[in-house]
Coordinates of C-alpha atoms in Angstrom, one line a residue:
X242 CA 0.1 -0.2 -0.1
X243 CA 1.6 3.1 -1.1
X244 CA 2.0 6.3 1.3
X245 CA -0.5 9.2 1.2
X246 CA 1.5 11.8 -0.8
X247 CA 2.3 15.1 1.0
X248 CA 0.0 18.0 0.9
X249 CA 0.4 20.4 -1.6
X250 CA 1.9 23.8 -0.7
X251 CA -1.7 25.1 -1.4
X252 CA -3.5 22.6 0.8
X253 CA -1.1 23.2 3.8
X254 CA -1.5 27.3 3.1
X255 CA -5.3 26.9 3.5
X256 CA -5.0 24.5 6.6
X257 CA -3.1 27.5 7.7
X258 CA -5.3 30.0 7.2
X259 CA -8.2 28.0 8.9
X260 CA -6.5 27.3 11.9
X261 CA -5.3 31.2 12.3
X262 CA -8.6 32.2 13.8
X263 CA -8.5 29.8 16.3
X264 CA -4.5 30.5 17.3
X265 CA -5.2 34.1 17.3
X266 CA -8.6 33.8 19.7
X267 CA -6.0 32.2 21.9
X268 CA -3.8 34.9 21.9
X269 CA -6.7 37.9 22.7
X270 CA -7.3 39.3 26.2
X271 CA -10.9 37.3 25.7
X272 CA -9.5 34.2 25.8
X273 CA -9.2 32.6 29.8
X274 CA -5.2 31.2 28.9
X275 CA -4.3 34.7 28.0
X276 CA -3.8 35.7 31.9
X277 CA -1.6 33.5 33.4
X278 CA -0.4 34.9 36.8
X279 CA -1.1 32.5 39.6
X280 CA -2.0 35.4 41.9
X281 CA -5.0 36.5 40.7
X282 CA -8.7 34.8 42.5
X283 CA -11.1 35.5 44.3
X284 CA -9.3 35.9 47.7
X285 CA -6.5 38.5 46.5
X286 CA -9.0 40.6 45.1
X287 CA -11.4 40.2 48.1
X288 CA -8.4 41.7 50.4
X289 CA -7.8 44.3 48.1
X290 CA -11.5 45.1 47.6
X291 CA -11.9 45.4 51.4
X292 CA -9.8 48.0 51.8
X293 CA -11.0 50.3 49.5
X294 CA -14.4 49.5 50.9
X295 CA -13.4 51.4 53.8
X296 CA -11.0 54.0 52.0
X297 CA -13.2 54.9 49.4
X298 CA -16.2 55.6 51.9
X299 CA -14.0 57.9 54.0
X300 CA -12.6 59.7 50.6
X301 CA -16.2 60.4 49.5
X302 CA -17.2 61.7 52.6
X303 CA -14.6 64.1 53.4
X304 CA -14.7 65.0 49.4
X305 CA -18.2 66.0 50.1
X306 CA -17.5 67.9 53.6
X307 CA -14.9 70.0 51.7
X308 CA -17.2 70.9 49.1
X309 CA -19.6 71.8 52.2
X310 CA -16.9 73.7 53.8
X311 CA -16.9 76.2 50.6
X312 CA -20.6 77.3 51.5
X313 CA -21.3 76.7 48.2
X314 CA -25.3 77.8 48.7
X315 CA -24.3 81.3 50.2
X316 CA -23.1 83.2 46.8
X317 CA -22.3 82.4 43.4
X318 CA -18.9 83.4 43.8
X319 CA -18.6 80.4 46.4
X320 CA -20.1 77.7 44.1
X321 CA -18.1 76.5 41.3
X322 CA -20.4 73.9 40.5
X323 CA -23.7 75.6 39.9
X324 CA -25.4 73.0 38.0
X325 CA -25.4 70.4 41.4
X326 CA -29.3 70.4 41.4
X327 CA -30.1 67.1 43.9
X328 CA -26.5 66.2 44.3
X329 CA -25.9 69.5 46.5
X330 CA -28.6 68.0 49.0
X331 CA -26.5 67.4 52.1
X332 CA -25.4 70.9 52.2
X333 CA -25.2 72.9 55.4
X334 CA -23.8 75.9 56.8
X335 CA -20.0 75.4 57.5
X336 CA -19.1 75.3 61.4
X337 CA -16.2 77.4 62.6
X338 CA -15.6 74.8 65.3
X339 CA -13.3 73.0 66.1
X340 CA -11.4 75.8 64.7
X341 CA -8.7 73.0 62.7
X342 CA -11.8 70.9 61.6
X343 CA -10.9 71.9 57.6
X344 CA -7.5 71.3 58.4
X345 CA -8.4 67.4 59.4
X346 CA -11.0 66.3 57.1
X347 CA -9.3 67.6 53.5
X348 CA -5.8 66.7 55.1
X349 CA -7.4 62.9 55.6
X350 CA -9.1 63.2 52.3
X351 CA -6.0 63.8 50.4
X352 CA -3.3 62.0 52.5
X353 CA -5.7 58.8 52.3
X354 CA -6.3 59.1 48.6
X355 CA -2.7 59.2 47.9
X356 CA -1.9 56.2 50.0
X357 CA -4.7 54.1 48.1
X358 CA -3.2 54.8 45.1
X359 CA -1.0 51.3 44.8
X360 CA -4.1 49.5 46.4
X361 CA -6.6 50.9 43.6
X362 CA -3.4 49.8 40.8
X363 CA -3.6 46.4 42.3
X364 CA -7.1 45.6 42.4
X365 CA -7.8 47.0 38.9
X366 CA -4.7 44.4 37.7
X367 CA -6.4 41.9 39.6
X368 CA -9.9 42.1 37.7
X369 CA -8.1 43.1 34.3
X370 CA -9.5 39.5 33.0
X371 CA -13.1 40.8 33.9
X372 CA -13.0 43.6 31.9
X373 CA -12.3 41.7 28.5
X374 CA -14.4 38.6 28.9
X375 CA -16.8 37.4 26.4
X376 CA -19.9 37.6 26.0
X377 CA -20.4 40.8 27.2
X378 CA -23.5 40.0 29.1
X379 CA -25.1 36.5 29.7
X380 CA -27.6 37.9 31.9
X381 CA -29.2 41.2 33.4
X382 CA -27.8 40.8 36.4
X383 CA -24.4 40.1 35.0
X384 CA -24.8 42.9 32.6
X385 CA -25.5 45.2 35.2
X386 CA -22.1 43.9 37.0
X387 CA -20.3 44.6 33.9
X388 CA -21.7 48.2 33.6
X389 CA -20.7 48.8 37.1
X390 CA -17.3 47.8 36.6
X391 CA -16.7 49.4 33.9
X392 CA -18.1 53.1 35.4
X393 CA -16.1 51.9 38.7
X394 CA -12.7 51.7 36.6
X395 CA -13.4 54.6 34.5
X396 CA -14.4 57.0 37.5
X397 CA -11.6 55.7 39.8
X398 CA -8.7 56.6 37.3
X399 CA -10.5 59.9 36.6
X400 CA -11.3 60.7 40.0
X401 CA -7.8 60.1 41.2
X402 CA -5.7 61.7 38.2
X403 CA -7.6 64.8 38.5
X404 CA -7.1 64.8 42.4
X405 CA -3.4 64.1 42.2
X406 CA -2.8 66.6 39.1
X407 CA -5.0 69.4 41.6
X408 CA -2.6 68.3 44.7
X409 CA 0.6 69.0 42.1
X410 CA -1.0 71.9 41.3
X411 CA -0.9 71.1 37.6
X412 CA -4.2 72.4 36.4
X413 CA -4.4 70.9 32.9
X414 CA -7.5 69.6 33.1
X415 CA -10.0 70.2 30.3
X416 CA -12.3 72.7 32.3
X417 CA -12.7 73.9 35.8
X418 CA -11.1 71.2 38.3
X419 CA -14.1 71.8 40.7
X420 CA -17.3 70.3 38.6
X421 CA -14.8 67.7 37.0
X422 CA -14.0 66.5 40.5
X423 CA -17.6 66.7 41.7
X424 CA -19.3 65.2 38.9
X425 CA -16.7 62.3 38.6
X426 CA -16.8 61.6 42.3
X427 CA -20.3 61.0 42.0
X428 CA -20.2 58.8 39.0
X429 CA -17.2 56.9 40.7
X430 CA -19.2 56.3 43.7
X431 CA -22.5 55.1 42.6
X432 CA -20.8 52.8 40.7
X433 CA -18.8 51.8 43.4
X434 CA -21.6 51.2 45.8
X435 CA -23.6 49.1 43.0
X436 CA -20.3 46.8 42.8
X437 CA -19.8 46.6 46.4
X438 CA -23.5 45.5 46.9
X439 CA -23.2 42.8 44.2
X440 CA -19.7 41.7 45.4
X441 CA -20.2 41.8 49.1
X442 CA -21.8 38.6 50.0
X443 CA -19.2 36.7 47.7
X444 CA -16.2 38.9 49.7
X445 CA -17.5 38.3 53.3
X446 CA -17.8 34.2 52.2
X447 CA -14.3 34.0 50.7
X448 CA -12.6 36.1 53.5
X449 CA -14.8 34.2 56.8
X450 CA -13.1 30.7 54.7
X451 CA -10.6 31.1 57.2
X452 CA -6.8 29.8 56.5
X453 CA -5.3 33.2 56.4
X454 CA -1.8 32.1 57.1
X455 CA -1.9 29.1 54.6
X456 CA -3.1 31.3 52.1
X457 CA -0.9 34.3 52.6
X458 CA 1.8 31.5 52.1
X459 CA 0.5 30.3 48.8
X460 CA 1.3 31.6 45.3
X461 CA -2.3 31.2 43.9
X462 CA -4.5 33.6 44.0
X463 CA -7.5 31.0 44.5
X464 CA -7.6 28.3 47.4
X465 CA -9.7 25.2 47.0
X466 CA -12.8 26.5 48.1
X467 CA -12.9 29.2 45.3
X468 CA -11.0 27.5 42.4
X469 CA -11.8 28.9 39.4
X470 CA -14.7 31.2 40.8
X471 CA -15.6 34.3 39.0
X472 CA -13.5 33.8 36.1
X473 CA -10.3 35.6 37.7
X474 CA -7.8 32.7 38.6
X475 CA -5.9 31.6 35.6
X476 CA -6.7 28.2 34.3
X477 CA -3.2 27.3 33.0
X478 CA -1.3 29.8 35.8
X479 CA 2.4 30.3 34.9
X480 CA 5.2 29.4 37.2
X481 CA 4.8 31.7 40.7
X482 CA 7.5 34.0 41.5
X483 CA 6.0 35.5 44.4
X484 CA 3.7 34.7 47.2
X485 CA 0.5 36.6 48.0
X486 CA 2.1 37.4 51.3
X487 CA 4.9 39.2 49.2
X488 CA 2.2 40.4 46.7
X489 CA 0.2 42.4 49.4
X490 CA 3.7 43.3 50.9
X491 CA 4.5 44.9 48.0
X492 CA 1.0 47.2 47.6
X493 CA 1.1 48.1 51.3
X494 CA 4.8 48.9 51.0
X495 CA 4.0 51.1 48.3
X496 CA 1.0 52.9 50.0
X497 CA 3.3 53.3 53.1
X498 CA 6.0 54.9 51.0
X499 CA 3.2 57.4 49.6
X500 CA 2.0 58.1 52.9
X501 CA 5.3 58.7 54.4
X502 CA 6.0 61.0 51.5
X503 CA 2.8 63.1 51.5
X504 CA 1.3 62.9 55.2
X505 CA 3.8 65.7 56.2
X506 CA 2.5 68.1 54.4
X507 CA 0.0 68.9 56.8
X508 CA 2.3 69.6 59.9
X509 CA 5.3 72.1 60.5
X510 CA 8.7 71.6 61.5
X511 CA 10.6 68.4 60.4
X512 CA 7.5 66.4 59.4
X513 CA 7.0 68.8 56.3
X514 CA 10.5 68.0 55.0
X515 CA 9.6 64.4 54.7
X516 CA 6.6 65.3 52.2
X517 CA 8.9 65.3 49.2
X518 CA 5.7 64.2 46.7
X519 CA 3.8 67.1 47.5
X520 CA 4.3 70.6 46.7
X521 CA 4.1 71.9 49.7
X522 CA 7.0 69.9 51.3
X523 CA 10.5 71.0 52.0
X524 CA 11.4 73.7 54.5
X525 CA 9.2 76.3 55.4
X526 CA 9.6 79.4 53.0
X527 CA 12.4 81.8 55.0
X528 CA 12.8 82.8 58.2
X529 CA 10.8 84.7 60.5
X530 CA 7.1 85.6 61.5
X531 CA 6.0 85.1 58.2
X532 CA 7.8 81.7 57.4
X533 CA 5.0 79.2 56.9
X534 CA 3.8 78.1 53.8
X535 CA 1.5 80.0 51.0
X536 CA 0.0 79.0 48.0
X537 CA -0.2 81.8 45.8
X538 CA 2.3 84.8 45.7
X539 CA 1.4 88.2 45.7
X540 CA 3.4 88.6 42.4
X541 CA 1.9 85.4 40.7
X542 CA -1.9 87.1 41.1
X543 CA -0.6 90.7 39.8
X544 CA -0.3 92.2 43.1
X545 CA 2.3 94.8 43.5
X546 CA 3.5 97.5 45.7
X547 CA 1.8 99.9 43.7
X548 CA -1.5 98.6 44.7
X549 CA -1.0 97.9 48.2
X550 CA 1.2 101.3 49.4
X551 CA -0.1 104.3 51.1
X552 CA -2.8 104.5 48.2
X553 CA -4.6 101.7 49.4
X554 CA -7.8 101.6 51.0
X555 CA -10.2 99.1 52.2
X556 CA -13.9 100.0 51.5
X557 CA -16.3 98.6 54.4
X558 CA -19.9 99.0 52.8
X559 CA -23.4 98.2 54.5
X560 CA -26.7 99.2 54.9
X561 CA -27.0 102.9 53.9
X562 CA -22.9 103.6 54.8
X563 CA -19.4 103.0 53.0
X564 CA -16.3 103.9 54.7
X565 CA -13.0 104.0 53.1
X566 CA -10.1 103.2 55.6
X567 CA -6.8 103.6 55.5
X568 CA -4.3 100.9 57.2
X569 CA -3.7 103.3 60.0
X570 CA -7.1 103.6 60.7
X571 CA -8.0 99.7 61.2
X572 CA -4.9 99.7 63.4
X573 CA -6.6 102.5 65.6
X574 CA -9.4 100.3 66.0
X575 CA -9.7 97.5 68.5
X576 CA -7.4 94.8 67.9
X577 CA -7.8 91.0 68.5
X578 CA -5.4 87.9 68.3
X579 CA -6.8 84.4 67.1
X580 CA -4.7 81.6 67.0
X581 CA -5.9 79.8 63.4
X582 CA -4.2 77.9 60.8
X583 CA -4.2 77.8 57.1
X584 CA -6.1 75.0 55.7
X585 CA -6.0 74.4 51.9
X586 CA -7.8 72.0 49.4
X587 CA -4.8 70.6 48.0
X588 CA -4.4 68.7 51.5
X589 CA -1.6 70.8 53.1
X590 CA -1.8 72.9 56.2
X591 CA -0.1 74.6 58.6
X592 CA -0.1 75.2 62.5
X593 CA -2.1 77.6 64.4
X594 CA -0.6 81.0 63.7
X595 CA -1.1 84.1 65.9
X596 CA -3.2 86.6 63.9
X597 CA -4.1 89.9 65.1
X598 CA -6.6 92.6 63.6
X599 CA -10.1 93.9 63.6
X600 CA -13.1 91.3 64.2
X601 CA -15.2 91.1 61.3
X602 CA -18.3 91.7 63.2
X603 CA -16.7 95.1 64.6
X604 CA -16.4 96.0 60.9
X605 CA -20.2 95.0 60.4
X606 CA -20.8 97.2 63.2
X607 CA -19.0 100.1 61.3
X608 CA -21.2 99.3 58.4
X609 CA -24.4 100.0 60.2
X610 CA -25.4 96.9 62.1
X611 CA -25.6 97.1 65.6
X612 CA -22.6 95.2 66.5
X613 CA -24.0 92.6 68.5
X614 CA -23.1 88.9 67.6
X615 CA -26.8 88.0 66.7
X616 CA -26.8 90.4 64.2
X617 CA -23.8 90.4 62.7
X618 CA -24.5 89.5 58.6
X619 CA -23.2 87.4 55.7
X620 CA -20.1 89.4 53.9
X621 CA -18.8 89.6 50.2
X622 CA -14.6 89.6 50.5
X623 CA -13.1 91.1 47.6
X624 CA -9.1 91.0 46.9
X625 CA -6.4 93.2 44.8
X626 CA -5.4 90.1 42.8
X627 CA -5.9 90.6 39.0
X628 CA -6.2 86.6 38.2
X629 CA -7.0 83.6 39.6
X630 CA -9.8 82.2 41.1
X631 CA -11.7 82.9 44.2
X632 CA -11.0 87.0 43.6
X633 CA -14.2 87.4 45.4
X634 CA -15.6 85.2 48.5
X635 CA -18.5 85.3 50.6
X636 CA -18.8 84.2 54.6
X637 CA -21.7 83.3 56.1
X638 CA -23.1 85.2 58.7
X639 CA -22.1 82.7 61.5
X640 CA -18.5 83.0 60.2
X641 CA -18.6 87.0 60.9
X642 CA -20.3 86.4 64.1
X643 CA -17.2 84.5 65.3
X644 CA -15.1 86.3 67.9
X645 CA -12.0 84.7 66.0
X646 CA -12.6 85.7 62.5
X647 CA -10.8 88.5 61.7
X648 CA -9.4 91.3 59.0
X649 CA -5.7 90.7 60.0
X650 CA -3.2 93.2 60.0
X651 CA -0.2 91.1 61.4
X652 CA 0.5 87.9 62.0
X653 CA 2.9 86.3 64.8
X654 CA 4.2 89.7 65.9
X655 CA 4.9 91.3 62.9
X656 CA 2.9 93.1 60.0
X657 CA 2.0 90.7 57.1
X658 CA 4.4 89.6 54.7
X659 CA 3.3 90.8 50.8
X660 CA 2.7 86.7 50.3
X661 CA 0.9 86.5 53.4
X662 CA -1.6 89.2 52.0
X663 CA -0.3 93.0 53.5
X664 CA -2.3 95.0 53.7
X665 CA -5.0 93.0 55.3
X666 CA -6.5 89.7 54.7
X667 CA -9.2 87.3 56.2
X668 CA -9.1 84.6 58.6
X669 CA -11.7 82.2 60.0
X670 CA -11.7 79.6 62.0
X671 CA -12.3 76.2 60.2
X672 CA -12.4 77.7 56.7
X673 CA -10.7 76.5 53.5
X674 CA -7.8 78.1 52.7
X675 CA -9.3 80.4 49.6
X676 CA -11.8 81.7 51.7
X677 CA -9.5 83.6 53.8
X678 CA -8.9 86.0 51.2
X679 CA -5.6 87.8 51.0
X680 CA -5.0 91.8 49.7
X681 CA -8.8 92.6 50.8
X682 CA -9.9 95.7 49.3
X683 CA -13.4 95.8 50.2
X684 CA -16.2 93.9 52.6
X685 CA -19.7 94.1 51.7
X686 CA -22.2 93.3 54.7
X687 CA -25.6 92.2 54.0
X688 CA -27.5 90.7 51.1
X689 CA -25.5 88.7 48.6

């Protein structure tokens, strides 16, 4: 019996072309065998997800508090997100006690957010196979899960990217940071809540399975109780190179490094020098009573000596009365002192500084109000600065009434420096830094 003749070149080519789609399919991200890391699995993802569950909730709450601290419902000049609608349901009059409130909440918001970056990236890596899985939807529940996952991933990357850029003072957004971050946070958190609700029962079951030490010593991301579940574990895993303990240690070490090089911006003295990844880290600027951090310099916003010299006047306006006061006039009024910090939306802050000047409620009395704490009204504050946001800002009546709220003329026993707002600036307990207007030119008390 003769051997069959070898296939012709045309036959071999036809066979290769027929097999090509199958081979190509095996090398696409949608193929189960494409993802081969032995670390992926429900347990590894559940641990990272649990950390994010608490961390993201803290971020969202402190973010909402930061928005409330701007008093956006008070006046249009404060509201950088005017179309918020129902999303502003929680807004309330921001308090002045404790005086370090905004320093705490915004310091937590920024520091925790930066610290969570390695955890977020590891979590996104752990669920990458889910993003490419086919078919796109096997059922309505599966479709909702996939949609929440896409919104979750996109929203997380957007919110964290805009937040980090803002902290680094890199304003390269396609629009204003405030509405972009605000709406992005709501989209992200809505997807986060939906995803958490869908996955929480499975997460609890996986974490309660026990055997923590054994799981940490293994290289695989799954165990005998969840093997292959949820399409995360690789069906043909590659040779392991690190244990789950090592992988979680790497993620935790990255978070610890970011914490150690960021948190110091919320303190004075030597801790600030450790904030290597923060624009307000390093040594304090200069020496003397005014040697503490500033965000905007006088030069950067167009305020020069020609505008702050002897010709400067403060206009104080109220019901039926308008005054023009020199700095000497202000120094001739009753002077008061308040120990208050400066805390900014970028997460940095100073310790309490000793400010001295005229109480805002006393200036309200000069403008025509009777001067009692109960009757002090809200005030619109205007600055000499020529460019930049918050050239105007409004303060609530409770902020004006507080005896620690000052039009400050001096700090730490010396006149204000130009970068700290000479000839006069506002300082209010617990208010965001941008509401502590520098280079004040006008105060209008009453209707805003």
